[in-house]
Short mmCIF file of C-alpha atoms in Angstrom, two decimals:
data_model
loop_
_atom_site.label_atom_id
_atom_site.label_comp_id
_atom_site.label_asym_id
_atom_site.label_seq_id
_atom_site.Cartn_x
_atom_site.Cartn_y
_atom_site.Cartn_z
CA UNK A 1 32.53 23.60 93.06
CA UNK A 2 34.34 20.47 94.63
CA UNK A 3 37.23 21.03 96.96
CA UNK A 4 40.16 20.16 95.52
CA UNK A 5 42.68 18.18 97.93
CA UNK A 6 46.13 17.53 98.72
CA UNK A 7 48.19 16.20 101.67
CA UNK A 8 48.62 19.03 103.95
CA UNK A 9 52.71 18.07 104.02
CA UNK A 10 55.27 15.39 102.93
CA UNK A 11 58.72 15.33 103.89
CA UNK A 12 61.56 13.80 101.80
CA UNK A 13 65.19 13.20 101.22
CA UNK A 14 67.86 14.46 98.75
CA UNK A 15 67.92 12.35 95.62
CA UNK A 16 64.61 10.29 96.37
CA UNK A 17 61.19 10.66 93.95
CA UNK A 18 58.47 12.66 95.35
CA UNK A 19 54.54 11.61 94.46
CA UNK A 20 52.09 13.89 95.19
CA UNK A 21 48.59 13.56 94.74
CA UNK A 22 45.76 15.96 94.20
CA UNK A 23 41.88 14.44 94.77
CA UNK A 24 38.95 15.92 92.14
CA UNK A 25 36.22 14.27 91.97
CA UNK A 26 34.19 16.43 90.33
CA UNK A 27 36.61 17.32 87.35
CA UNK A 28 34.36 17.22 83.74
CA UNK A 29 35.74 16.13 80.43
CA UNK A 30 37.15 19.76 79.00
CA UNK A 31 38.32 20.75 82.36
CA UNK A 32 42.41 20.10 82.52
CA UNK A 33 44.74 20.72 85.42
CA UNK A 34 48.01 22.58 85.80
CA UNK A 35 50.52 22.13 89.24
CA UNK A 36 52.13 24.82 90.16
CA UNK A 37 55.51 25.57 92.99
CA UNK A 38 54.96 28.53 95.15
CA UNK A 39 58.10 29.54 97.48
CA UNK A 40 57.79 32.15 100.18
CA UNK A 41 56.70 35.42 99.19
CA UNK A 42 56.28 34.71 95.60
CA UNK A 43 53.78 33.83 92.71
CA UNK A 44 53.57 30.32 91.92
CA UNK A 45 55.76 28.90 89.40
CA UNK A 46 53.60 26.70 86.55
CA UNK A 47 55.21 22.90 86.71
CA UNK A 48 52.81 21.12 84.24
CA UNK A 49 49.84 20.75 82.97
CA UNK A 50 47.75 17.66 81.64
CA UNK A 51 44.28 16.04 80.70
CA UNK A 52 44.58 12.28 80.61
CA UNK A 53 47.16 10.17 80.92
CA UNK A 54 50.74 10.74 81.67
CA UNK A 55 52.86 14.19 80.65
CA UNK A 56 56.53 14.53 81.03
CA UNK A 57 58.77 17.48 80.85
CA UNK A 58 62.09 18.53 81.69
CA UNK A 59 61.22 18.57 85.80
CA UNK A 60 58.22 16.25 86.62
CA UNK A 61 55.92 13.89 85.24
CA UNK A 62 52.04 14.07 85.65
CA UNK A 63 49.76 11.05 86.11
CA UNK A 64 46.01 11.28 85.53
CA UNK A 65 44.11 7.99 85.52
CA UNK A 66 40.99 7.03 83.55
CA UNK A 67 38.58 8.83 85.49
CA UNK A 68 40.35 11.83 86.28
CA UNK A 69 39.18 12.23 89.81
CA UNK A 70 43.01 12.69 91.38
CA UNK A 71 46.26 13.58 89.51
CA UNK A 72 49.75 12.99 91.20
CA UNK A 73 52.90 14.97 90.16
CA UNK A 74 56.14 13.36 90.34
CA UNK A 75 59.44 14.97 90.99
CA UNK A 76 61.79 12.12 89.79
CA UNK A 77 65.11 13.38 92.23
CA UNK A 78 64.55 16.23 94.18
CA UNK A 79 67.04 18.58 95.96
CA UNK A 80 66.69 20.87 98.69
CA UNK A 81 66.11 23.67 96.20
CA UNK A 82 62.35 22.10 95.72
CA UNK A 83 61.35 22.66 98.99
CA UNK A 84 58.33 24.35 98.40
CA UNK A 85 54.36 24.53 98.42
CA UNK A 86 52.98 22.68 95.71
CA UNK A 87 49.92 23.18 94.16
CA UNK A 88 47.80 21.61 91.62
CA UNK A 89 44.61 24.00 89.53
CA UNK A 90 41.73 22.69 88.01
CA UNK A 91 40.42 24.76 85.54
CA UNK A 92 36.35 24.14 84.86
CA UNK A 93 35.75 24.79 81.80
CA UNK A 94 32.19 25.10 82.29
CA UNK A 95 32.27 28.10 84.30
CA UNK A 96 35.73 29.65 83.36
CA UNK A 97 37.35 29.27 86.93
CA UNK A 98 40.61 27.82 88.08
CA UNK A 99 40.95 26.88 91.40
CA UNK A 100 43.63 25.73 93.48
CA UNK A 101 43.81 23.20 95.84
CA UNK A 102 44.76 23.22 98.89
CA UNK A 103 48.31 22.63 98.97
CA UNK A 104 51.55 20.27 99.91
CA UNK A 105 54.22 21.59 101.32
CA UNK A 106 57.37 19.55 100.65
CA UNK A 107 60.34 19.50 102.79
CA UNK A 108 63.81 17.83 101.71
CA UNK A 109 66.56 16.90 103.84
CA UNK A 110 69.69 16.29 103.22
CA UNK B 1 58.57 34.84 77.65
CA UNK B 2 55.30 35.32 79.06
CA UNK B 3 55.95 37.67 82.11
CA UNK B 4 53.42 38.99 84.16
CA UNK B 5 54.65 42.28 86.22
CA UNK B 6 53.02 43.12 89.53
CA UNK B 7 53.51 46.21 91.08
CA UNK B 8 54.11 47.11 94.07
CA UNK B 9 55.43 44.28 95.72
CA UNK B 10 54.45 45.42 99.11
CA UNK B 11 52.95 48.06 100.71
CA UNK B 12 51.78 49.35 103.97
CA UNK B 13 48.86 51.20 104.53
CA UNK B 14 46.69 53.21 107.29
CA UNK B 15 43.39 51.88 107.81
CA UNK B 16 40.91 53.73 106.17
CA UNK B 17 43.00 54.72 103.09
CA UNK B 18 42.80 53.07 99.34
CA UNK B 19 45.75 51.03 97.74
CA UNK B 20 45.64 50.04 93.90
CA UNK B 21 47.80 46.99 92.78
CA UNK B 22 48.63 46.91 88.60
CA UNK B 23 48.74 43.83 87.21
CA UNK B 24 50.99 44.19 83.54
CA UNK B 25 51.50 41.41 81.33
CA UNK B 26 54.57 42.26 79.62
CA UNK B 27 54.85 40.39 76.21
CA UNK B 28 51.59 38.93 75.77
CA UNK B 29 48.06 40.37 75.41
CA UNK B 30 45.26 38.81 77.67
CA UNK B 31 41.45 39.87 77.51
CA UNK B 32 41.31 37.50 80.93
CA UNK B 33 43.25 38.05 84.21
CA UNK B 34 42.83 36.30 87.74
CA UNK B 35 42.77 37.72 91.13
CA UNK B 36 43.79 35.81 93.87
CA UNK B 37 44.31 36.61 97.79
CA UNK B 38 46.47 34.19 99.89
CA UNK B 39 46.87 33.96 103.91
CA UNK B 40 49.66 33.03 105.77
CA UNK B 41 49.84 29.22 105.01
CA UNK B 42 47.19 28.82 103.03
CA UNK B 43 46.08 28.16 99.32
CA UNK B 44 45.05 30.60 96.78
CA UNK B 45 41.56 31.76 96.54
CA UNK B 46 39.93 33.03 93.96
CA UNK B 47 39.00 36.74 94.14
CA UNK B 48 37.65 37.41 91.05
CA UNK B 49 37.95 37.20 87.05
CA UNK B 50 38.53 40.39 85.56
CA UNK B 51 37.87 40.59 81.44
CA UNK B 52 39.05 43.60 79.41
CA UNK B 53 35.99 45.76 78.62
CA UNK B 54 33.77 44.43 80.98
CA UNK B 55 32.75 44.11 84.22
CA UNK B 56 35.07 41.56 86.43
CA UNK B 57 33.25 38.69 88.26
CA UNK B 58 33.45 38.33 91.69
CA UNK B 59 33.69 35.02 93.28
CA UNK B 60 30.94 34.70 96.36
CA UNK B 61 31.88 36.97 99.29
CA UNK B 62 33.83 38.86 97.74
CA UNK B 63 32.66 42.59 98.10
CA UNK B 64 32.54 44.15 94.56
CA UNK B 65 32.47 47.56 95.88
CA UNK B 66 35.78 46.94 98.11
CA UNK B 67 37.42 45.51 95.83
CA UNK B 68 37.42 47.17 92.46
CA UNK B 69 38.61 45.69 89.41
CA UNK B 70 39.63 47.66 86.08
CA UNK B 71 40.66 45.44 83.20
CA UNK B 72 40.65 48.47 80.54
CA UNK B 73 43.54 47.37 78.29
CA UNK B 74 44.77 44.09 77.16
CA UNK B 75 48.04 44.49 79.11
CA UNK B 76 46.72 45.60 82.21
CA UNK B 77 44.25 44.69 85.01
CA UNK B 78 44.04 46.92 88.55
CA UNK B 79 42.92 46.03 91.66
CA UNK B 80 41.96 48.91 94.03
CA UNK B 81 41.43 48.33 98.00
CA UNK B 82 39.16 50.39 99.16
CA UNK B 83 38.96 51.77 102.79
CA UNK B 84 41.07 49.22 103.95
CA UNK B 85 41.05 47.79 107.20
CA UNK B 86 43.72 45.08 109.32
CA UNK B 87 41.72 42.33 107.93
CA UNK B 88 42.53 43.14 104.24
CA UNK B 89 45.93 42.48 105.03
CA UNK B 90 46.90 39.29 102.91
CA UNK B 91 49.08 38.54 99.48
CA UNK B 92 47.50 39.81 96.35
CA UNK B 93 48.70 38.06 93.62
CA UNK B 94 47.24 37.95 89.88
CA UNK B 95 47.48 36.28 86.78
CA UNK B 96 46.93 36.23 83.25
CA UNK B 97 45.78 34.01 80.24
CA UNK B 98 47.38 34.71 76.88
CA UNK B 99 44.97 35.57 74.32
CA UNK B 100 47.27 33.33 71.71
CA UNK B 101 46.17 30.05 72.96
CA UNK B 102 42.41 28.42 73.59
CA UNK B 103 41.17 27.00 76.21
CA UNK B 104 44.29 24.54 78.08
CA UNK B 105 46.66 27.66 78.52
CA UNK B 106 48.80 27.76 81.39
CA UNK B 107 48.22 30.67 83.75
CA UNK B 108 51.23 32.87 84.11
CA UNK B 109 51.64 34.68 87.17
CA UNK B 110 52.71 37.37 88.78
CA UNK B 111 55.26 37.70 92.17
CA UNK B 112 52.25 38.71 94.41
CA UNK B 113 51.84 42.30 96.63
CA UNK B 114 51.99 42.01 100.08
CA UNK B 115 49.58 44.67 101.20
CA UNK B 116 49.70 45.58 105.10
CA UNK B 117 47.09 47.93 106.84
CA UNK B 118 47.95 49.15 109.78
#
């Protein structure tokens, strides 16, 4: 399987939108992918989840271009409560796995 | 909804000894749960996929007969460290699929065991 990649860290400020990208290259058609926020000592938190295109919810947006090869989640304002690990999954379809990648940790200032 | 209960949340143990980590999901029924160890700053890798009634599937390197699965209800998955040494130390944490929805689910997850061996 591919590695799945993400900027080790990104820092950020209070109030400002937050893009982070994950790179998979070798992502097939049926395979989707979640992101998910994982604070100390705890399970990670699911964030959204998409195929194509862009998905919105309540806390973030997801952007996945035509060829699917990266995804970047966007945190539209954040606050110091979202600093955090972030994490996006691909789930292959093909062989029933979901693997993480590697993981951004975010830090806001205030 | 959708909670998935780990138990314990830590736990220390001697070297040489056995621990066994349940993995419940609470309000939801899933025939497929995750297992996933984490180090200290690093990502989630996947230990194994354990399916209720069968054997679990362990991802490569991952010694089958260290770490045993048991998936025998549709609520619960275990995870038993056997003759654990310092190097098993690490966060546990699993997850589960709900059997409601096809393939696209979300994972839910559950607050990780920190296991120490000492």
């Amino acid at each position: 399987l591919a590695k799945t990649t993400q900027p080790i860290s990104m820092d950020s400020y209070e109030g400002q939108e937050v893009n982070i990208t994950c790179s998979h290259n070798n992502i097939a058609t049926n395979d989707y992918i979640t992101w998910y926020q994982q604070f100390p000592s705890q399970g990670p938190r699911f964030i959204i989840q998409g195929y194509k295109t862009k998905v919105t919810n309540e806390v973030a947006s997801l952007f996945i271009p035509a060829d699917r090869k990266s995804s970047t989640l966007s945190l539209p304002r954040v606050s110091l409560s979202d600093t955090a690990v972030y994490y996006c999954l691909v789930a292959f379809y093909n062989t029933d796995k979901l693997i993480f990648g590697t993981g951004t940790r975010l830090q806001v200032f205030p | 909804g959708a909670v998935v209960s780990q138990h314990p949340s830590w736990v220390i143990c001697k070297s040489g000894t056995s621990v066994k980590i349940e993995c419940r999901s609470l309000d939801f029924q899933a025939t497929t749960m995750f297992w996933y160890r984490q180090f200290p700053k690093q990502s989630l890798m996947l230990m194994a996929t354990s399916n209720e009634g069968s054997k679990a599937t362990y991802e490569q390197g991952v010694e089958k007969d260290k770490f045993l699965i048991n998936h025998a209800s549709l609520t619960l998955s275990t995870l038993t460290v056997t003759s654990a040494h310092p190097e098993d130390s690490s966060f546990y944490i699993c997850s589960a699929r709900d059997n409601v929805w096809a393939w696209g689910s979300p994972l839910h997850f559950g607050n990780g065991t920190r296991l120490t061996v000492t």
